[in-house]
């Protein structure tokens, strides 16, 4: 990881955290420089973008096919997550309990809210990630999600 800091803040950071500044190995820095300069980094990024876009598209297709009108997907074609609203009678507690039972890792929007309990007037909202799921298991994961939510 890295930080880009204005000089004034950088000086303060260095004085307070001089022991935390990582040692940069010249070999590692040269390798990174070569990776970027040779175009390999751009090729890698393009390959990863295509890979994750394929997963995103496949997941959305399966979700829309299974949930039909009971889902509204808030897809922004960037990143490795999107949110979806589900028209369900279940509350967040039930959804989270059932997710544990069906061994499906779910993040409800409740996790990100300041209020203890979000309004259920519009169903529930979940954050769905697809980075670590294998394409061949997407359909099964959507089936489990359907059993949890509906």
mmCIF file of C-alpha atoms in Angstrom, residues 32-41:
data_model
loop_
_atom_site.group_PDB
_atom_site.id
_atom_site.type_symbol
_atom_site.label_atom_id
_atom_site.label_comp_id
_atom_site.label_asym_id
_atom_site.label_seq_id
_atom_site.Cartn_x
_atom_site.Cartn_y
_atom_site.Cartn_z
ATOM 1 C CA UNK A 32 7.792 -2.461 -10.569
ATOM 2 C CA UNK A 33 9.260 0.238 -12.839
ATOM 3 C CA UNK A 34 9.932 -2.340 -15.569
ATOM 4 C CA UNK A 35 6.477 -3.899 -15.140
ATOM 5 C CA UNK A 36 4.868 -0.495 -15.763
ATOM 6 C CA UNK A 37 7.278 0.757 -18.443
ATOM 7 C CA UNK A 38 7.129 -2.451 -20.502
ATOM 8 C CA UNK A 39 3.328 -2.264 -20.748
ATOM 9 C CA UNK A 40 2.873 -5.499 -18.776
ATOM 10 C CA UNK A 41 0.987 -3.619 -16.070
#
